Short mmCIF file of C-alpha atoms and ligand atoms in Angstrom, two decimals:
data_model
loop_
_atom_site.label_atom_id
_atom_site.label_comp_id
_atom_site.label_asym_id
_atom_site.label_seq_id
_atom_site.Cartn_x
_atom_site.Cartn_y
_atom_site.Cartn_z
CA ASP A 13 -17.79 -22.97 -26.86
CA LEU A 14 -18.19 -20.51 -24.05
CA ALA A 15 -15.45 -18.71 -22.08
CA ASP A 16 -14.39 -19.52 -18.49
CA ILE A 17 -13.96 -15.95 -17.69
CA GLY A 18 -14.07 -12.57 -19.39
CA VAL A 19 -12.00 -9.37 -19.24
CA THR A 20 -13.33 -6.01 -20.37
CA GLY A 21 -10.87 -3.08 -20.56
CA LEU A 22 -7.93 -4.19 -22.52
CA ALA A 23 -5.36 -1.49 -21.83
CA THR A 24 -2.03 -2.43 -20.24
CA MET A 25 -3.49 -4.26 -17.19
CA GLY A 26 -6.48 -5.85 -18.75
CA ARG A 27 -4.66 -7.20 -21.76
CA ASN A 28 -1.95 -8.77 -19.69
CA LEU A 29 -4.44 -10.21 -17.23
CA ALA A 30 -6.43 -11.76 -20.16
CA ARG A 31 -3.22 -13.28 -21.50
CA ASN A 32 -2.32 -14.61 -18.14
CA PHE A 33 -5.67 -16.46 -17.89
CA ALA A 34 -5.25 -17.72 -21.48
CA ARG A 35 -1.76 -18.92 -20.85
CA ASN A 36 -3.08 -20.77 -17.82
CA GLY A 37 -5.45 -22.76 -20.06
CA TYR A 38 -8.66 -20.76 -19.55
CA ALA A 39 -10.79 -19.65 -22.39
CA VAL A 40 -11.04 -15.95 -22.03
CA ALA A 41 -13.74 -13.68 -23.45
CA VAL A 42 -12.20 -10.28 -24.28
CA HIS A 43 -13.85 -6.94 -24.82
CA ASN A 44 -12.90 -3.26 -24.91
CA ARG A 45 -14.86 -0.07 -25.43
CA SER A 46 -12.83 0.64 -28.51
CA HIS A 47 -12.69 -2.54 -30.55
CA SER A 48 -9.21 -1.89 -31.89
CA ARG A 49 -7.64 -2.86 -28.61
CA THR A 50 -9.48 -6.19 -28.69
CA GLU A 51 -8.41 -6.85 -32.23
CA ALA A 52 -4.84 -5.97 -31.43
CA LEU A 53 -4.76 -8.31 -28.49
CA VAL A 54 -6.06 -11.24 -30.57
CA LYS A 55 -3.73 -10.36 -33.47
CA GLU A 56 -0.63 -10.16 -31.44
CA PHE A 57 -1.25 -12.76 -28.70
CA GLY A 58 -4.01 -15.02 -30.02
CA GLY A 59 -1.59 -17.84 -30.24
CA GLU A 60 -1.10 -17.90 -26.44
CA GLY A 61 -4.43 -19.53 -25.79
CA THR A 62 -8.08 -19.36 -26.39
CA PHE A 63 -9.58 -15.87 -26.71
CA LEU A 64 -13.22 -15.08 -27.54
CA PRO A 65 -13.36 -11.51 -28.80
CA SER A 66 -16.59 -9.53 -28.81
CA GLU A 67 -17.20 -6.14 -30.21
CA ASP A 68 -20.20 -5.33 -27.95
CA VAL A 69 -21.05 -5.91 -24.41
CA ALA A 70 -24.09 -8.12 -25.09
CA ASP A 71 -21.99 -10.57 -27.12
CA PHE A 72 -19.27 -10.48 -24.50
CA VAL A 73 -21.64 -11.46 -21.75
CA ALA A 74 -23.36 -14.02 -23.97
CA SER A 75 -19.86 -15.65 -24.59
CA LEU A 76 -19.47 -16.49 -20.89
CA LYS A 77 -20.21 -19.79 -19.17
CA ARG A 78 -22.70 -19.72 -16.37
CA PRO A 79 -22.43 -18.59 -13.70
CA ARG A 80 -20.72 -15.81 -15.60
CA ARG A 81 -17.46 -14.33 -14.38
CA ALA A 82 -16.47 -10.90 -15.84
CA ILE A 83 -13.46 -8.86 -14.74
CA ILE A 84 -13.56 -5.14 -15.35
CA MET A 85 -10.05 -3.55 -15.98
CA VAL A 86 -11.06 0.01 -16.91
CA LYS A 87 -9.88 3.39 -15.64
CA ALA A 88 -11.22 3.67 -12.05
CA GLY A 89 -13.97 6.15 -11.52
CA ALA A 90 -17.25 6.88 -13.43
CA GLY A 91 -16.23 4.66 -16.23
CA THR A 92 -16.35 1.67 -13.76
CA ASP A 93 -19.96 2.51 -12.81
CA ALA A 94 -21.01 2.72 -16.54
CA VAL A 95 -19.40 -0.61 -17.32
CA ILE A 96 -20.90 -2.30 -14.21
CA ASP A 97 -24.43 -1.04 -15.17
CA GLN A 98 -24.02 -2.43 -18.77
CA LEU A 99 -22.82 -5.79 -17.51
CA ALA A 100 -25.35 -6.09 -14.71
CA ASP A 101 -28.30 -5.40 -17.09
CA LEU A 102 -27.26 -8.37 -19.20
CA MET A 103 -26.42 -10.77 -16.24
CA GLU A 104 -28.63 -12.82 -14.05
CA PRO A 105 -28.53 -13.82 -10.32
CA GLY A 106 -25.49 -15.80 -9.27
CA ASP A 107 -23.26 -14.18 -11.93
CA MET A 108 -20.04 -12.34 -10.87
CA ILE A 109 -18.69 -9.02 -11.71
CA VAL A 110 -15.11 -8.48 -10.65
CA ASP A 111 -13.70 -4.98 -10.49
CA GLY A 112 -9.93 -5.30 -10.76
CA GLY A 113 -9.22 -1.50 -11.03
CA ASN A 114 -8.01 0.70 -8.32
CA ALA A 115 -11.39 1.55 -6.96
CA HIS A 116 -11.96 3.37 -3.59
CA PHE A 117 -13.20 0.80 -1.05
CA GLU A 118 -16.23 3.00 -0.39
CA ASP A 119 -17.18 2.83 -3.95
CA THR A 120 -16.80 -0.84 -3.85
CA ARG A 121 -18.98 -1.17 -0.73
CA ARG A 122 -21.64 0.92 -2.58
CA ARG A 123 -21.51 -1.07 -5.71
CA GLU A 124 -21.42 -4.40 -3.89
CA ALA A 125 -24.62 -3.52 -1.87
CA ALA A 126 -26.43 -2.37 -5.04
CA LEU A 127 -25.59 -5.59 -6.98
CA ARG A 128 -26.36 -7.84 -4.10
CA GLU A 129 -29.96 -6.50 -4.21
CA ARG A 130 -30.09 -7.88 -7.77
CA GLY A 131 -28.48 -11.20 -6.75
CA ILE A 132 -25.21 -10.52 -8.61
CA HIS A 133 -21.91 -11.02 -6.84
CA PHE A 134 -19.74 -7.96 -6.98
CA VAL A 135 -16.12 -8.80 -6.29
CA GLY A 136 -13.93 -5.67 -5.63
CA THR A 137 -10.39 -7.04 -6.15
CA GLY A 138 -7.08 -5.38 -5.54
CA ILE A 139 -4.51 -6.40 -8.11
CA SER A 140 -0.86 -5.41 -7.65
CA GLY A 141 2.24 -5.95 -9.67
CA GLY A 142 1.81 -3.49 -12.53
CA GLU A 143 2.05 -4.44 -16.17
CA GLU A 144 4.53 -7.34 -15.61
CA GLY A 145 2.72 -8.71 -12.58
CA ALA A 146 -0.65 -8.88 -14.45
CA LEU A 147 1.03 -11.01 -17.10
CA LEU A 148 3.35 -13.22 -15.15
CA GLY A 149 1.56 -13.36 -11.79
CA PRO A 150 0.17 -10.56 -9.65
CA SER A 151 -0.79 -10.45 -5.99
CA ILE A 152 -4.53 -10.68 -5.99
CA MET A 153 -6.81 -9.32 -3.13
CA PRO A 154 -10.40 -10.17 -3.79
CA GLY A 155 -13.25 -9.03 -1.61
CA GLY A 156 -17.01 -9.78 -1.98
CA SER A 157 -18.94 -12.78 -0.85
CA ARG A 158 -17.34 -16.08 0.13
CA GLU A 159 -19.52 -17.83 -2.19
CA SER A 160 -18.11 -15.84 -5.17
CA TYR A 161 -14.57 -16.84 -3.97
CA GLU A 162 -15.53 -20.50 -4.22
CA ALA A 163 -16.10 -19.98 -7.93
CA LEU A 164 -13.30 -17.54 -8.59
CA GLY A 165 -10.66 -18.42 -6.16
CA PRO A 166 -9.15 -21.38 -7.99
CA MET A 167 -8.83 -19.30 -11.20
CA LEU A 168 -7.31 -16.36 -9.44
CA GLU A 169 -4.94 -18.53 -7.45
CA SER A 170 -3.71 -20.20 -10.64
CA ILE A 171 -2.80 -16.89 -12.39
CA ALA A 172 -1.32 -15.28 -9.23
CA ALA A 173 2.39 -15.16 -8.32
CA GLN A 174 3.45 -18.34 -6.36
CA VAL A 175 5.93 -18.22 -3.54
CA ASP A 176 7.21 -21.51 -2.12
CA GLY A 177 4.24 -23.19 -3.85
CA VAL A 178 1.69 -20.84 -2.14
CA PRO A 179 -0.40 -18.59 -4.44
CA CYS A 180 -0.35 -14.85 -3.76
CA ALA A 181 -4.17 -14.71 -3.85
CA THR A 182 -6.57 -15.38 -1.10
CA TYR A 183 -10.08 -14.33 0.06
CA VAL A 184 -9.74 -11.06 1.91
CA GLY A 185 -13.23 -10.30 3.27
CA PRO A 186 -16.74 -9.01 2.43
CA ASP A 187 -17.61 -6.01 0.17
CA GLY A 188 -14.78 -3.46 0.11
CA ALA A 189 -12.18 -5.46 2.04
CA GLY A 190 -10.14 -6.37 -1.01
CA HIS A 191 -9.80 -2.88 -2.29
CA PHE A 192 -9.08 -1.66 1.15
CA VAL A 193 -6.17 -3.98 1.69
CA LYS A 194 -4.87 -3.08 -1.85
CA MET A 195 -5.09 0.60 -0.83
CA VAL A 196 -3.05 0.11 2.41
CA HIS A 197 -0.59 -2.13 0.23
CA ASN A 198 -0.08 1.13 -1.88
CA GLY A 199 0.21 3.23 1.18
CA ILE A 200 2.93 1.02 2.49
CA GLU A 201 4.62 1.14 -0.88
CA TYR A 202 4.73 4.97 -0.59
CA SER A 203 6.31 4.64 2.84
CA ASP A 204 8.85 2.07 1.61
CA MET A 205 9.91 4.18 -1.27
CA GLN A 206 10.18 7.27 0.97
CA LEU A 207 12.47 5.49 3.46
CA ILE A 208 14.56 4.20 0.57
CA ALA A 209 14.81 7.78 -0.87
CA GLU A 210 15.77 9.21 2.53
CA SER A 211 18.56 6.50 2.86
CA TYR A 212 19.96 7.48 -0.56
CA ASP A 213 19.70 11.26 0.11
CA LEU A 214 21.32 11.11 3.51
CA LEU A 215 24.18 8.85 2.37
CA ARG A 216 24.83 10.88 -0.68
CA GLN A 217 24.97 14.19 1.18
CA ALA A 218 26.75 13.03 4.30
CA LEU A 219 29.35 10.84 2.62
CA GLY A 220 29.48 12.70 -0.69
CA ALA A 221 28.87 9.31 -2.41
CA THR A 222 27.98 9.02 -6.08
CA PRO A 223 24.64 7.32 -7.22
CA ALA A 224 26.74 4.46 -8.72
CA GLU A 225 28.49 3.89 -5.28
CA LEU A 226 25.16 3.92 -3.59
CA ALA A 227 23.72 1.52 -6.17
CA GLN A 228 26.39 -0.89 -4.83
CA VAL A 229 25.36 -0.20 -1.24
CA PHE A 230 21.73 -1.13 -2.07
CA ARG A 231 22.91 -4.22 -3.92
CA GLU A 232 24.61 -5.32 -0.74
CA TRP A 233 21.58 -4.44 1.40
CA ASN A 234 19.52 -6.59 -0.99
CA GLN A 235 21.45 -9.62 0.27
CA GLY A 236 20.22 -9.24 3.87
CA ASP A 237 17.16 -8.36 5.93
CA LEU A 238 16.11 -5.70 3.51
CA GLU A 239 15.95 -8.06 0.47
CA SER A 240 13.01 -6.82 -1.64
CA TYR A 241 11.95 -5.75 -5.02
CA LEU A 242 12.11 -2.09 -4.30
CA ILE A 243 15.69 -2.23 -2.89
CA GLU A 244 16.72 -4.31 -5.98
CA ILE A 245 15.28 -1.75 -8.43
CA THR A 246 16.68 1.12 -6.42
CA ALA A 247 20.09 -0.19 -7.22
CA GLU A 248 19.27 -0.36 -10.90
CA VAL A 249 17.76 3.20 -11.03
CA LEU A 250 20.85 4.54 -9.20
CA ASP A 251 23.16 2.75 -11.60
CA GLN A 252 21.47 4.18 -14.67
CA VAL A 253 23.44 6.83 -16.67
CA ASP A 254 21.71 9.30 -18.91
CA ALA A 255 22.58 8.57 -22.52
CA GLU A 256 22.37 12.14 -23.60
CA THR A 257 24.39 13.83 -20.93
CA GLY A 258 26.40 11.09 -19.38
CA ARG A 259 25.12 12.21 -15.95
CA PRO A 260 23.51 9.88 -13.33
CA PHE A 261 19.91 9.27 -14.41
CA VAL A 262 18.68 10.49 -10.96
CA ASP A 263 20.34 13.98 -11.55
CA VAL A 264 18.46 14.65 -14.86
CA VAL A 265 15.00 13.68 -13.47
CA VAL A 266 13.05 16.64 -12.10
CA ASP A 267 12.69 15.99 -8.36
CA ARG A 268 8.89 16.00 -8.22
CA ALA A 269 7.28 12.87 -7.06
CA GLU A 270 3.72 12.52 -8.50
CA GLN A 271 0.86 10.45 -7.02
CA LYS A 272 -2.32 9.01 -8.41
CA GLY A 273 -4.19 8.99 -5.07
CA THR A 274 -4.01 5.69 -3.27
CA GLY A 275 -1.50 7.00 -0.72
CA ARG A 276 -3.80 9.91 -0.09
CA TRP A 277 -6.79 7.56 0.33
CA THR A 278 -4.88 5.53 2.83
CA VAL A 279 -4.18 8.55 4.88
CA GLN A 280 -7.72 9.88 4.61
CA SER A 281 -9.04 6.54 5.79
CA ALA A 282 -6.52 6.37 8.57
CA LEU A 283 -7.68 9.74 9.86
CA GLU A 284 -11.25 8.52 9.91
CA LEU A 285 -10.31 5.32 11.70
CA GLY A 286 -8.05 7.21 14.14
CA VAL A 287 -5.03 5.10 13.22
CA PRO A 288 -1.64 6.87 13.29
CA VAL A 289 -0.12 5.88 9.91
CA THR A 290 2.61 8.44 10.32
CA GLY A 291 4.98 6.71 7.98
CA ILE A 292 2.49 6.71 5.07
CA ALA A 293 1.38 10.26 5.88
CA GLU A 294 4.94 11.58 5.85
CA ALA A 295 5.53 9.88 2.45
CA VAL A 296 2.38 11.34 0.95
CA PHE A 297 3.35 14.79 2.28
CA ALA A 298 7.04 14.46 1.20
CA ARG A 299 5.68 13.99 -2.41
CA ALA A 300 3.35 16.95 -1.93
CA LEU A 301 6.26 19.14 -0.79
CA SER A 302 8.33 18.14 -3.77
CA GLY A 303 5.53 19.27 -6.00
CA HIS A 304 5.47 22.87 -4.91
CA PRO A 305 7.94 24.70 -7.04
CA ALA A 306 6.91 28.16 -6.17
CA GLN A 307 7.41 27.53 -2.40
CA ARG A 308 10.56 25.65 -2.93
CA GLU A 309 11.96 28.56 -5.10
CA ALA A 310 10.85 31.13 -2.38
CA ALA A 311 12.51 29.10 0.32
CA ARG A 312 15.63 28.29 -1.50
CA GLY A 313 17.71 30.96 0.18
CA LEU A 314 16.71 30.04 3.75
CA GLU A 315 19.61 29.42 6.21
CA GLY A 316 20.75 25.91 6.99
CA PRO A 317 24.00 24.06 8.04
CA SER A 318 26.62 23.94 5.53
CA LEU A 319 27.91 20.50 6.43
CA SER A 320 28.30 17.75 4.01
CA GLY A 321 30.76 14.88 3.63
CA VAL A 322 30.76 14.86 7.43
CA ALA A 323 30.15 11.25 8.24
CA GLY A 324 32.28 8.21 8.07
CA LYS A 325 31.60 4.97 6.36
CA GLU A 326 30.00 3.65 9.51
CA LEU A 327 26.93 5.72 8.50
CA VAL A 328 26.13 3.16 5.78
CA GLU A 329 25.43 0.36 8.37
CA ASP A 330 23.55 2.85 10.61
CA VAL A 331 21.34 3.88 7.83
CA ARG A 332 20.72 0.24 6.90
CA GLN A 333 19.48 -0.37 10.43
CA ALA A 334 17.38 2.81 10.49
CA LEU A 335 15.82 1.82 7.25
CA TYR A 336 14.99 -1.64 8.58
CA ALA A 337 13.56 -0.24 11.89
CA SER A 338 11.53 2.41 10.13
CA LYS A 339 10.14 -0.22 7.73
CA ILE A 340 8.99 -2.37 10.63
CA VAL A 341 7.18 0.66 11.96
CA ALA A 342 5.64 1.53 8.60
CA TYR A 343 4.31 -2.08 8.19
CA ALA A 344 3.04 -2.25 11.78
CA GLN A 345 1.13 1.01 11.09
CA GLY A 346 -0.35 -0.37 7.85
CA PHE A 347 -1.43 -3.65 9.51
CA ASP A 348 -2.99 -1.65 12.37
CA GLN A 349 -5.06 0.21 9.85
CA ILE A 350 -6.27 -3.04 8.23
CA ALA A 351 -7.08 -4.38 11.69
CA ALA A 352 -9.03 -1.26 12.56
CA ALA A 353 -11.01 -1.33 9.26
CA SER A 354 -11.68 -4.96 9.59
CA LYS A 355 -13.17 -4.33 12.99
CA GLU A 356 -15.08 -1.21 11.87
CA TYR A 357 -16.62 -2.88 8.85
CA GLY A 358 -16.88 -6.43 10.16
CA TRP A 359 -14.52 -7.95 7.63
CA ASP A 360 -12.63 -10.45 9.72
CA VAL A 361 -9.47 -9.98 7.70
CA ASP A 362 -6.65 -12.56 8.42
CA LEU A 363 -3.56 -10.31 8.66
CA GLY A 364 -1.12 -13.08 8.43
CA ALA A 365 -2.77 -14.13 5.16
CA MET A 366 -2.30 -10.62 3.79
CA ALA A 367 1.45 -10.75 4.61
CA THR A 368 1.42 -14.15 2.72
CA ILE A 369 -0.12 -12.80 -0.51
CA TRP A 370 2.18 -9.81 -0.53
CA ARG A 371 5.22 -11.99 -0.65
CA GLY A 372 5.18 -12.18 -4.44
CA GLY A 373 3.71 -10.49 -7.43
CA CYS A 374 3.33 -7.06 -5.89
CA ILE A 375 5.53 -3.99 -5.54
CA ILE A 376 6.27 -4.37 -1.89
CA ARG A 377 7.24 -8.09 -2.25
CA ALA A 378 10.09 -8.88 0.23
CA ARG A 379 11.51 -11.52 2.38
CA PHE A 380 10.40 -9.39 5.31
CA LEU A 381 6.77 -10.43 4.83
CA ASP A 382 7.61 -13.95 5.80
CA ARG A 383 8.59 -12.51 9.21
CA ILE A 384 5.28 -10.68 9.44
CA ARG A 385 3.34 -13.79 8.62
CA ALA A 386 5.36 -15.66 11.28
CA ALA A 387 4.52 -13.03 13.79
CA TYR A 388 0.78 -13.38 13.13
CA ASP A 389 1.16 -17.21 13.11
CA ALA A 390 2.72 -17.02 16.52
CA ASP A 391 0.09 -14.71 17.87
CA PRO A 392 -2.99 -13.94 15.62
CA THR A 393 -4.18 -11.37 18.27
CA LEU A 394 -0.94 -9.45 18.26
CA ALA A 395 -1.72 -5.83 19.23
CA THR A 396 1.16 -4.40 17.32
CA LEU A 397 3.86 -6.00 15.14
CA LEU A 398 6.40 -4.03 17.23
CA ALA A 399 5.55 -6.23 20.11
CA ASP A 400 6.37 -9.45 18.20
CA GLU A 401 9.44 -11.06 19.85
CA GLY A 402 11.38 -11.08 16.56
CA PHE A 403 10.64 -7.50 15.65
CA ALA A 404 11.06 -6.22 19.16
CA GLY A 405 14.58 -7.71 19.09
CA ALA A 406 15.31 -6.24 15.69
CA LEU A 407 14.19 -2.81 16.91
CA ALA A 408 16.28 -3.07 20.05
CA ALA A 409 19.27 -4.02 17.91
CA ALA A 410 18.73 -1.11 15.61
CA GLN A 411 17.53 1.70 17.78
CA GLU A 412 20.93 3.21 18.59
CA ALA A 413 21.89 3.35 14.95
CA TRP A 414 18.40 4.74 14.14
CA ARG A 415 18.96 7.65 16.67
CA ARG A 416 22.36 8.38 15.26
CA VAL A 417 20.97 8.51 11.73
CA VAL A 418 18.21 10.98 12.71
CA THR A 419 20.69 13.05 14.63
CA THR A 420 23.10 13.17 11.72
CA ALA A 421 20.22 14.01 9.34
CA VAL A 422 19.15 16.92 11.65
CA ARG A 423 22.66 18.16 12.17
CA ILE A 424 23.46 18.42 8.36
CA GLY A 425 19.95 19.50 7.29
CA VAL A 426 18.81 16.55 5.28
CA PRO A 427 15.06 16.01 5.78
CA THR A 428 14.23 12.43 6.88
CA PRO A 429 10.59 12.64 7.81
CA GLY A 430 10.12 8.96 7.40
CA PHE A 431 12.97 8.01 9.69
CA SER A 432 12.15 10.70 12.21
CA SER A 433 8.43 10.05 12.39
CA ALA A 434 8.95 6.29 12.65
CA LEU A 435 11.29 6.77 15.52
CA ALA A 436 8.86 9.17 17.28
CA TYR A 437 6.17 6.56 16.83
CA TYR A 438 8.37 3.91 18.32
CA ASP A 439 9.29 6.15 21.27
CA GLY A 440 5.60 7.15 21.58
CA LEU A 441 4.29 3.68 21.92
CA ARG A 442 7.07 2.45 24.16
CA ARG A 443 6.81 5.28 26.76
CA ASP A 444 5.23 4.60 30.10
CA ARG A 445 3.58 7.98 30.21
CA LEU A 446 3.09 10.46 27.39
CA PRO A 447 2.40 14.22 27.73
CA ALA A 448 -1.20 13.32 26.59
CA ALA A 449 -2.00 13.77 30.37
CA LEU A 450 -1.19 17.49 30.02
CA VAL A 451 -3.12 17.83 26.74
CA GLN A 452 -6.11 16.28 28.58
CA GLY A 453 -5.61 18.62 31.48
CA LEU A 454 -5.68 21.60 29.11
CA ARG A 455 -8.83 20.22 27.50
CA ASP A 456 -10.41 19.96 30.90
CA TYR A 457 -9.25 23.59 31.77
CA PHE A 458 -10.75 25.33 28.67
CA GLY A 459 -13.60 23.02 27.72
CA ALA A 460 -14.49 21.04 30.80
CA HIS A 461 -13.86 17.88 28.75
CA THR A 462 -13.08 15.96 32.01
CA TYR A 463 -10.29 13.49 32.63
CA GLN A 464 -9.84 10.06 34.22
CA ARG A 465 -7.42 9.35 37.04
CA VAL A 466 -4.62 6.81 37.26
CA ASP A 467 -5.81 5.72 40.74
CA LYS A 468 -9.58 5.42 40.63
CA GLU A 469 -12.48 4.88 38.35
CA GLY A 470 -14.75 7.61 36.97
CA ALA A 471 -14.58 10.98 35.16
CA PHE A 472 -13.39 14.08 36.86
CA HIS A 473 -13.31 17.83 36.37
CA VAL A 474 -11.44 20.57 38.15
CA ASP A 475 -13.28 23.94 38.67
CA TRP A 476 -10.55 25.79 37.03
CA SER A 477 -12.19 29.23 37.08
CA GLY A 478 -13.32 28.84 40.70
CA ASP A 479 -11.86 27.08 43.63
CA ARG A 480 -9.80 24.63 41.59
CA VAL A 481 -11.15 21.63 43.55
CA GLU A 482 -11.72 18.34 41.73
CA HIS A 483 -15.35 17.21 41.27
CA THR A 484 -16.76 13.93 39.94
CA ALA A 485 -18.07 14.67 36.51
P1 NDP B 11 -6.25 2.77 -17.71
O1 NDP B 11 -6.45 3.09 -16.32
O2 NDP B 11 -5.31 3.64 -18.53
O3 NDP B 11 -7.68 2.74 -18.41
C1 NDP B 11 -7.84 2.47 -19.86
C2 NDP B 11 -8.91 1.44 -20.07
O4 NDP B 11 -10.10 1.96 -19.45
C3 NDP B 11 -9.15 1.35 -21.59
O5 NDP B 11 -9.44 0.03 -21.83
C4 NDP B 11 -10.38 2.22 -21.75
O6 NDP B 11 -11.08 1.92 -22.92
C5 NDP B 11 -11.13 1.91 -20.55
N1 NDP B 11 -12.18 2.93 -20.19
C6 NDP B 11 -11.97 4.10 -19.70
N2 NDP B 11 -13.14 4.82 -19.53
C7 NDP B 11 -14.13 3.87 -19.87
C8 NDP B 11 -15.51 3.98 -19.98
N3 NDP B 11 -16.17 5.02 -19.57
N4 NDP B 11 -16.21 2.87 -20.47
C9 NDP B 11 -15.52 1.79 -20.81
N5 NDP B 11 -14.18 1.66 -20.83
C10 NDP B 11 -13.46 2.68 -20.34
O7 NDP B 11 -5.81 1.21 -17.88
P2 NDP B 11 -4.77 0.40 -17.06
O8 NDP B 11 -4.64 -0.94 -17.79
O9 NDP B 11 -3.48 1.08 -16.77
O10 NDP B 11 -5.46 0.14 -15.63
C11 NDP B 11 -6.67 -0.52 -15.57
C12 NDP B 11 -7.19 -0.46 -14.05
O11 NDP B 11 -6.12 -1.21 -13.30
C13 NDP B 11 -7.18 0.98 -13.47
O12 NDP B 11 -8.19 0.96 -12.49
C14 NDP B 11 -5.92 1.00 -12.73
O13 NDP B 11 -5.97 1.97 -11.64
C15 NDP B 11 -5.69 -0.41 -12.23
N6 NDP B 11 -4.35 -0.76 -12.02
C16 NDP B 11 -3.25 -0.37 -12.75
C17 NDP B 11 -2.03 -0.70 -12.52
C18 NDP B 11 -0.93 -0.32 -13.44
O14 NDP B 11 0.26 -0.67 -13.23
N7 NDP B 11 -1.19 0.30 -14.57
C19 NDP B 11 -1.68 -1.58 -11.38
C20 NDP B 11 -2.87 -1.99 -10.73
C21 NDP B 11 -4.04 -1.61 -10.91
P3 NDP B 11 -10.67 2.58 -24.41
O15 NDP B 11 -9.56 1.72 -24.91
O16 NDP B 11 -12.00 2.43 -25.17
O17 NDP B 11 -10.30 3.95 -24.12
#
């Protein structure tokens, strides 16, 4: 008998994904470069379903039903190209190669184009949810051809997380769209985590609260608008006590946040597209700042305010509101970036559908995503989520608290780049006129870059070095 689908690359993610397919009744071909992983999988979990192990790639491909469906779950990068080449050489037109790793969307575009020439569908697929998600139901973001989704979609939807009976998997768009959306998902995850960290830091410094007390605050927040996986696990991490020292876990961890690169990719792409994803950028840079011990050591003696324990309990509710408002901004920016890329690359991504498949399985899963979906349902052409009636109302209700939080942070010297930049973005978009007019005037002065007028059509230039009279450019 042949397998319905194959998984090659059986480390944490691939193994659990293969088990997920098997537990859902699919016969799964399994392969890994070093055979020991394949053997271990079959030995430990063979009883969960039908696994067809192969020691070499040719047998693996031969064990798949036609059209063949093979998922690659190897370390993203050069390895992926090598595995794609091996598979493609053994496949025939109509077969499907799915890359479930965290590939850069430009690599996916390149690979898709090359395989399309050979008649093979290349399906760059974002998979979120980590180890547990892969096993119990991830959020799945497949790109590639629509035709390949016809064949793969039902299988992916059946192994994905389900929320209210709706699978957290849907067709995203052609070529690199799936990996792009996964990248922005990760960028938003950076931003969410940064805002949570700022909330914790500010409350801890300003109130002199303990991590355990703050765990309780996050637990309460998780009952309301902020209900989400990340808020839930924040309470658990803050509650954790180090067994060796008896100190709070957060106090024994070196405060250096690492990154594997998807946040950076998101910001790089946003710079190319000209989309201000300030929330994600600040989160990436905050991690970078934490990772510069020499500079931090050199700056340690710099002057700052010596205020702490300065705020009253009302700060807790203010911070909750600032966190919610900043989160709305971060998501608005991320969705803008997806919209911009969709336009640039002709993907036609359904933004509401992306909010739908992020409701479960993935790291940013949250009740909040239902509201984003509702916003796009109400108006699929929404220019920014901030303008949605529901979100506009939430921002209006939160904005005073948000300003108090940023003011307090500035006053006591606790950095809140996420809160501050989100507020600046909100104020920037909301303003009638920005000082961009002055910037454009300066550009016209030194570079004759011209400007447009508020009261008539055309491009103009002032002869700054001469008579300072305006001319039509
Ligand atoms: P790793 O990223 O640790 O990769 C290890 C796997 O890649 C092993 O099976 C290894 O084979 C294989 N591999 C590496 N290089 C090659 C090569 N040149 N040829 C063939 N096989 C190779 O595994 P993970 O399970 O953590 O992740 C798999 C993919 O999923 C990655 O792209 C990752 O970014 C992505 N991902 C991971 C998440 C996570 O939470 N870990 C979440 C979402 C996506 P061998 O055993 O022979 O060394």
